[in-house]
Short mmCIF file of C-alpha atoms in Angstrom, two decimals:
data_model
loop_
_atom_site.label_atom_id
_atom_site.label_comp_id
_atom_site.label_asym_id
_atom_site.label_seq_id
_atom_site.Cartn_x
_atom_site.Cartn_y
_atom_site.Cartn_z
CA UNK A 11 -15.08 12.13 -51.64
CA UNK A 12 -13.87 13.86 -48.46
CA UNK A 13 -11.32 12.38 -46.03
CA UNK A 14 -14.05 12.12 -43.28
CA UNK A 15 -16.22 10.07 -45.63
CA UNK A 16 -13.30 7.93 -46.69
CA UNK A 17 -12.48 7.15 -43.06
CA UNK A 18 -16.00 6.15 -42.24
CA UNK A 19 -16.25 4.02 -45.38
CA UNK A 20 -12.87 2.30 -44.53
CA UNK A 21 -13.99 1.56 -40.97
CA UNK A 22 -17.30 0.18 -42.28
CA UNK A 23 -15.38 -2.06 -44.72
CA UNK A 24 -13.18 -3.24 -41.87
CA UNK A 25 -15.92 -4.09 -39.60
CA UNK A 26 -17.55 -6.28 -42.09
CA UNK A 27 -14.50 -7.80 -43.67
CA UNK A 28 -12.91 -9.12 -40.40
CA UNK A 29 -14.68 -12.16 -39.00
CA UNK A 30 -12.32 -12.58 -36.02
CA UNK A 31 -12.77 -10.61 -32.85
CA UNK A 32 -9.04 -10.54 -32.15
CA UNK A 33 -5.91 -8.87 -33.48
CA UNK A 34 -2.31 -9.73 -32.93
CA UNK A 35 -0.87 -6.71 -31.19
CA UNK A 36 2.83 -6.68 -30.00
CA UNK A 37 2.85 -10.53 -29.67
CA UNK A 38 -0.45 -10.66 -27.92
CA UNK A 39 -3.91 -11.40 -29.11
CA UNK A 40 -6.25 -8.58 -28.06
CA UNK A 41 -10.21 -8.99 -28.37
CA UNK A 42 -11.90 -5.97 -29.63
CA UNK A 43 -15.35 -4.81 -31.01
CA UNK A 44 -16.31 -1.95 -33.19
CA UNK A 45 -19.88 -0.55 -33.40
CA UNK A 46 -21.48 2.10 -35.47
CA UNK A 47 -20.24 4.19 -38.39
CA UNK A 48 -20.43 7.79 -36.98
CA UNK A 49 -17.87 10.44 -37.72
CA UNK A 50 -16.55 10.57 -34.24
CA UNK A 51 -14.12 7.83 -33.26
CA UNK A 52 -14.57 6.92 -29.58
CA UNK A 53 -12.22 4.58 -27.93
CA UNK A 54 -13.30 2.87 -24.65
CA UNK A 55 -10.57 2.05 -22.20
CA UNK A 56 -11.78 -0.26 -19.32
CA UNK A 57 -10.82 -0.35 -15.72
CA UNK A 58 -8.54 -2.96 -14.25
CA UNK A 59 -9.41 -6.67 -14.85
CA UNK A 60 -12.94 -6.12 -16.27
CA UNK A 61 -11.89 -6.13 -19.88
CA UNK A 62 -14.18 -4.69 -22.60
CA UNK A 63 -17.12 -6.24 -20.79
CA UNK A 64 -16.77 -3.27 -18.39
CA UNK A 65 -18.66 -1.28 -20.97
CA UNK A 66 -21.69 -3.57 -21.38
CA UNK A 67 -24.08 -1.35 -19.45
CA UNK A 68 -23.85 1.43 -21.96
CA UNK A 69 -22.70 -0.28 -25.09
CA UNK A 70 -26.21 -0.75 -26.60
CA UNK A 71 -27.23 2.80 -26.06
CA UNK A 72 -24.32 4.77 -27.37
CA UNK A 73 -24.76 7.93 -29.44
CA UNK A 74 -25.52 7.29 -33.17
CA UNK A 75 -23.01 9.85 -34.52
CA UNK A 76 -20.01 7.78 -33.13
CA UNK A 77 -17.87 4.80 -34.24
CA UNK A 78 -17.23 3.12 -30.98
CA UNK A 79 -14.19 0.78 -30.29
CA UNK A 80 -13.69 -1.19 -27.12
CA UNK A 81 -11.07 -3.78 -26.48
CA UNK A 82 -9.52 -5.87 -23.69
CA UNK A 83 -6.00 -5.29 -22.51
CA UNK A 84 -3.59 -8.28 -22.32
CA UNK A 85 -4.51 -10.34 -19.28
CA UNK A 86 -8.10 -9.39 -19.41
CA UNK A 87 -11.25 -10.57 -21.05
CA UNK A 88 -10.52 -13.06 -23.77
CA UNK A 89 -7.22 -11.39 -24.69
CA UNK A 90 -3.87 -13.18 -24.36
CA UNK A 91 -2.61 -13.69 -20.77
CA UNK A 92 -0.07 -11.26 -19.49
CA UNK A 93 3.36 -11.99 -17.99
CA UNK A 94 5.17 -10.18 -15.13
CA UNK A 95 4.56 -6.58 -14.12
CA UNK A 96 3.13 -4.21 -16.83
CA UNK A 97 2.69 -0.49 -16.68
CA UNK A 98 0.52 2.04 -18.36
CA UNK A 99 3.40 2.62 -20.95
CA UNK A 100 3.10 -1.08 -21.92
CA UNK A 101 -0.65 -0.77 -22.36
CA UNK A 102 -0.28 2.54 -24.25
CA UNK A 103 2.03 0.81 -26.72
CA UNK A 104 -0.59 -1.90 -27.28
CA UNK A 105 -3.26 0.81 -27.71
CA UNK A 106 -1.14 2.76 -30.32
CA UNK A 107 -0.58 -0.41 -32.26
CA UNK A 108 -4.23 -1.49 -32.20
CA UNK A 109 -5.46 1.79 -33.48
CA UNK A 110 -2.79 1.57 -36.15
CA UNK A 111 -3.97 -1.93 -37.27
CA UNK A 112 -7.56 -0.64 -37.25
CA UNK A 113 -6.46 2.14 -39.52
CA UNK A 114 -7.85 4.90 -37.44
CA UNK A 115 -6.45 8.00 -39.07
CA UNK A 116 -8.21 10.88 -37.11
CA UNK A 117 -8.08 12.14 -33.53
CA UNK A 118 -10.23 9.94 -31.03
CA UNK A 119 -12.44 10.86 -28.19
CA UNK A 120 -10.97 8.72 -25.43
CA UNK A 121 -13.38 7.38 -22.82
CA UNK A 122 -11.76 5.63 -19.75
CA UNK A 123 -12.74 4.19 -16.37
CA UNK A 124 -10.70 3.70 -13.24
CA UNK A 125 -7.13 2.33 -14.11
CA UNK A 126 -7.98 2.93 -17.82
CA UNK A 127 -7.69 6.61 -17.05
CA UNK A 128 -4.00 6.17 -16.31
CA UNK A 129 -3.56 4.53 -19.78
CA UNK A 130 -5.62 7.38 -21.40
CA UNK A 131 -3.64 10.17 -19.75
CA UNK A 132 -0.31 8.67 -20.92
CA UNK A 133 -1.54 7.95 -24.49
CA UNK A 134 -2.69 11.55 -24.77
CA UNK A 135 0.79 12.81 -23.76
CA UNK A 136 2.62 10.48 -26.12
CA UNK A 137 0.08 11.19 -28.95
CA UNK A 138 -1.05 14.75 -28.45
CA UNK A 139 -2.50 15.17 -31.95
CA UNK A 140 -4.44 11.85 -31.82
CA UNK A 141 -6.94 12.74 -28.98
CA UNK A 142 -9.58 15.45 -29.50
CA UNK A 143 -11.26 15.09 -26.21
CA UNK A 144 -11.32 12.84 -22.98
CA UNK A 145 -14.04 11.44 -20.76
CA UNK A 146 -12.80 10.03 -17.43
CA UNK A 147 -15.20 7.86 -15.40
CA UNK A 148 -14.02 7.86 -11.77
CA UNK A 149 -10.24 7.49 -12.82
CA UNK A 150 -7.72 6.14 -10.34
CA UNK A 151 -6.06 9.13 -8.54
CA UNK A 152 -2.80 8.69 -6.54
CA UNK A 153 -4.09 10.97 -3.94
CA UNK A 154 -6.53 8.32 -2.67
CA UNK A 155 -3.94 7.23 -0.05
CA UNK A 156 -3.85 10.92 1.17
CA UNK A 157 -7.49 10.75 2.00
CA UNK A 158 -7.09 7.63 4.26
CA UNK A 159 -4.06 9.21 5.92
CA UNK A 160 -5.89 12.44 6.44
CA UNK A 161 -8.88 10.71 7.98
CA UNK A 162 -6.77 8.39 10.08
CA UNK A 163 -3.57 10.11 10.98
CA UNK A 164 -2.47 7.40 13.36
CA UNK A 165 -3.15 4.34 11.29
CA UNK A 166 -3.81 5.45 7.67
CA UNK A 167 -0.35 4.55 6.52
CA UNK A 168 -0.55 1.18 7.91
CA UNK A 169 -3.92 0.66 6.56
CA UNK A 170 -2.87 1.65 3.03
CA UNK A 171 0.07 -0.76 3.25
CA UNK A 172 -2.10 -3.63 4.35
CA UNK A 173 -4.37 -2.98 1.39
CA UNK A 174 -1.51 -2.81 -0.99
CA UNK A 175 -0.04 -6.04 0.17
CA UNK A 176 -3.53 -7.82 -0.11
CA UNK A 177 -3.90 -6.39 -3.72
CA UNK A 178 -0.40 -7.60 -4.65
CA UNK A 179 -1.13 -11.03 -3.26
CA UNK A 180 -4.45 -11.18 -5.17
CA UNK A 181 -2.65 -10.06 -8.28
CA UNK A 182 -0.05 -12.86 -8.11
CA UNK A 183 -2.70 -15.41 -7.52
CA UNK A 184 -4.84 -14.40 -10.49
CA UNK A 185 -1.95 -13.46 -12.88
CA UNK A 186 -3.00 -9.82 -12.83
CA UNK A 187 0.00 -7.81 -14.15
CA UNK A 188 -1.05 -4.22 -13.32
CA UNK A 189 -1.42 -4.27 -9.58
CA UNK A 190 2.00 -2.71 -8.90
CA UNK A 191 1.25 -0.01 -11.35
CA UNK A 192 -2.10 0.84 -9.69
CA UNK A 193 -0.08 1.37 -6.47
CA UNK A 194 2.45 3.55 -8.15
CA UNK A 195 1.43 6.92 -6.61
CA UNK A 196 3.38 9.26 -8.91
CA UNK A 197 1.28 12.36 -9.52
CA UNK A 198 -1.14 12.01 -12.38
CA UNK A 199 -0.23 13.44 -15.69
CA UNK A 200 -2.37 16.70 -16.01
CA UNK A 201 -2.61 20.11 -17.63
CA UNK A 202 0.74 21.10 -18.83
CA UNK A 203 1.38 17.42 -19.74
CA UNK A 204 -1.84 17.02 -21.73
CA UNK A 205 -2.75 19.60 -24.29
CA UNK A 206 -5.79 21.92 -23.94
CA UNK A 207 -8.58 19.82 -25.07
CA UNK A 208 -12.27 19.32 -23.81
CA UNK A 209 -12.13 16.95 -20.75
CA UNK A 210 -14.91 15.85 -18.54
CA UNK A 211 -14.37 13.87 -15.32
CA UNK A 212 -17.16 12.05 -13.55
CA UNK A 213 -16.47 11.23 -10.06
CA UNK A 214 -18.42 8.60 -8.03
CA UNK A 215 -19.39 10.16 -4.86
CA UNK A 216 -22.28 8.11 -3.50
CA UNK A 217 -22.66 8.27 0.26
CA UNK A 218 -23.38 4.82 1.89
CA UNK A 219 -25.70 4.34 4.77
CA UNK A 220 -23.47 1.95 6.59
CA UNK A 221 -20.03 2.17 5.15
CA UNK A 222 -17.79 -0.75 5.86
CA UNK A 223 -14.57 1.02 4.74
CA UNK A 224 -13.08 4.37 5.75
CA UNK A 225 -12.92 5.24 2.04
CA UNK A 226 -16.73 5.00 1.84
CA UNK A 227 -17.45 7.32 4.56
CA UNK A 228 -19.21 10.63 3.93
CA UNK A 229 -16.05 12.64 4.50
CA UNK A 230 -14.00 10.31 2.37
CA UNK A 231 -16.53 10.69 -0.44
CA UNK A 232 -16.38 14.45 -0.29
CA UNK A 233 -12.68 14.47 -0.35
CA UNK A 234 -12.56 12.03 -3.33
CA UNK A 235 -14.85 14.33 -5.25
CA UNK A 236 -12.56 17.30 -4.38
CA UNK A 237 -9.29 15.71 -5.47
CA UNK A 238 -10.86 14.49 -8.73
CA UNK A 239 -12.35 17.93 -9.42
CA UNK A 240 -9.19 19.66 -8.59
CA UNK A 241 -7.27 17.72 -11.25
CA UNK A 242 -9.76 18.19 -14.10
CA UNK A 243 -10.55 21.95 -13.28
CA UNK A 244 -6.99 22.90 -13.90
CA UNK A 245 -7.70 22.40 -17.71
CA UNK A 246 -9.26 25.45 -19.20
CA UNK A 247 -11.81 23.17 -20.89
CA UNK A 248 -12.18 20.89 -17.93
CA UNK A 249 -15.47 19.85 -16.49
CA UNK A 250 -16.18 18.04 -13.23
CA UNK A 251 -19.35 16.06 -12.64
CA UNK A 252 -20.31 14.59 -9.27
CA UNK A 253 -22.22 11.25 -9.55
CA UNK A 254 -23.96 11.25 -6.38
CA UNK A 255 -25.76 8.07 -6.96
CA UNK A 256 -22.81 6.07 -8.03
CA UNK A 257 -19.87 4.28 -6.52
CA UNK A 258 -16.83 3.42 -8.44
CA UNK A 259 -18.69 1.97 -11.52
CA UNK A 260 -20.60 4.95 -12.62
CA UNK A 261 -21.31 3.37 -16.01
CA UNK A 262 -23.24 0.70 -14.16
CA UNK A 263 -24.83 2.74 -11.53
CA UNK A 264 -25.85 5.77 -13.63
CA UNK A 265 -25.46 4.71 -17.26
CA UNK A 266 -27.71 7.49 -18.59
CA UNK A 267 -25.41 10.07 -16.96
CA UNK A 268 -22.38 8.68 -18.74
CA UNK A 269 -24.11 8.75 -21.94
CA UNK A 270 -25.35 12.17 -21.51
CA UNK A 271 -21.96 13.53 -20.63
CA UNK A 272 -20.43 11.62 -23.71
CA UNK A 273 -22.99 13.40 -25.89
CA UNK A 274 -22.18 16.93 -24.34
CA UNK A 275 -18.49 16.19 -24.86
CA UNK A 276 -18.96 15.38 -28.46
CA UNK A 277 -20.83 18.79 -28.92
CA UNK A 278 -17.80 20.53 -27.25
CA UNK A 279 -15.52 18.79 -29.70
CA UNK A 280 -17.67 20.05 -32.58
CA UNK A 281 -17.47 23.61 -31.28
CA UNK A 282 -13.67 23.55 -30.67
#
């Protein structure tokens, strides 16, 4: 029996032999779900706070040729609560342990949304041989503050600082441990850090009729698409997709687009 078939069989056995939906990972219980028995292992990394429910809009319509894994980071969903400030490094260590416990023995296709993109980037740098491709759905980009300061040269910095303080306050009130890491504006890991693999980035660039925030104005949406495309197109196998009907939650606004791009990415993996 081939290693590929053995892996699929082992995952099937695991799915049916484990009744609980949680695993103890680095002293925290993480909720997770596995679906399908396809040859491509696809890990879904949600955005901040939403937990694995952030993928509900596409979960029932995923490609049949994948084995899908989603989970909630500590402090999210039904996973254990978090303590103090955590960073992408902390979450990457949890992800590494989770995949080890699930006995995933082949490279994954890593799908991420928003803050999850930061976790996915760092995971791929720490584990270059364990990621075959990546799909980013409107990932956080530290250059978002640049957009506000460019459009509002006089008050942009103060506006960003007010938003940061409001986010930090909200995080403390709701025991959210990643807010400070979201506001860490260190340049994103990119080509040169991450090896040359197929990567697709979908940017939510919907234009709003009556934008309430500067970041939602037409010019800001255009600049957001530009900085997202600039990051991914530095990869020789990078692909930028502008989701013109979507805000930040592209998987909710245009689920068919996300699924279509995932299918295309898997084809590119097969061709690599």
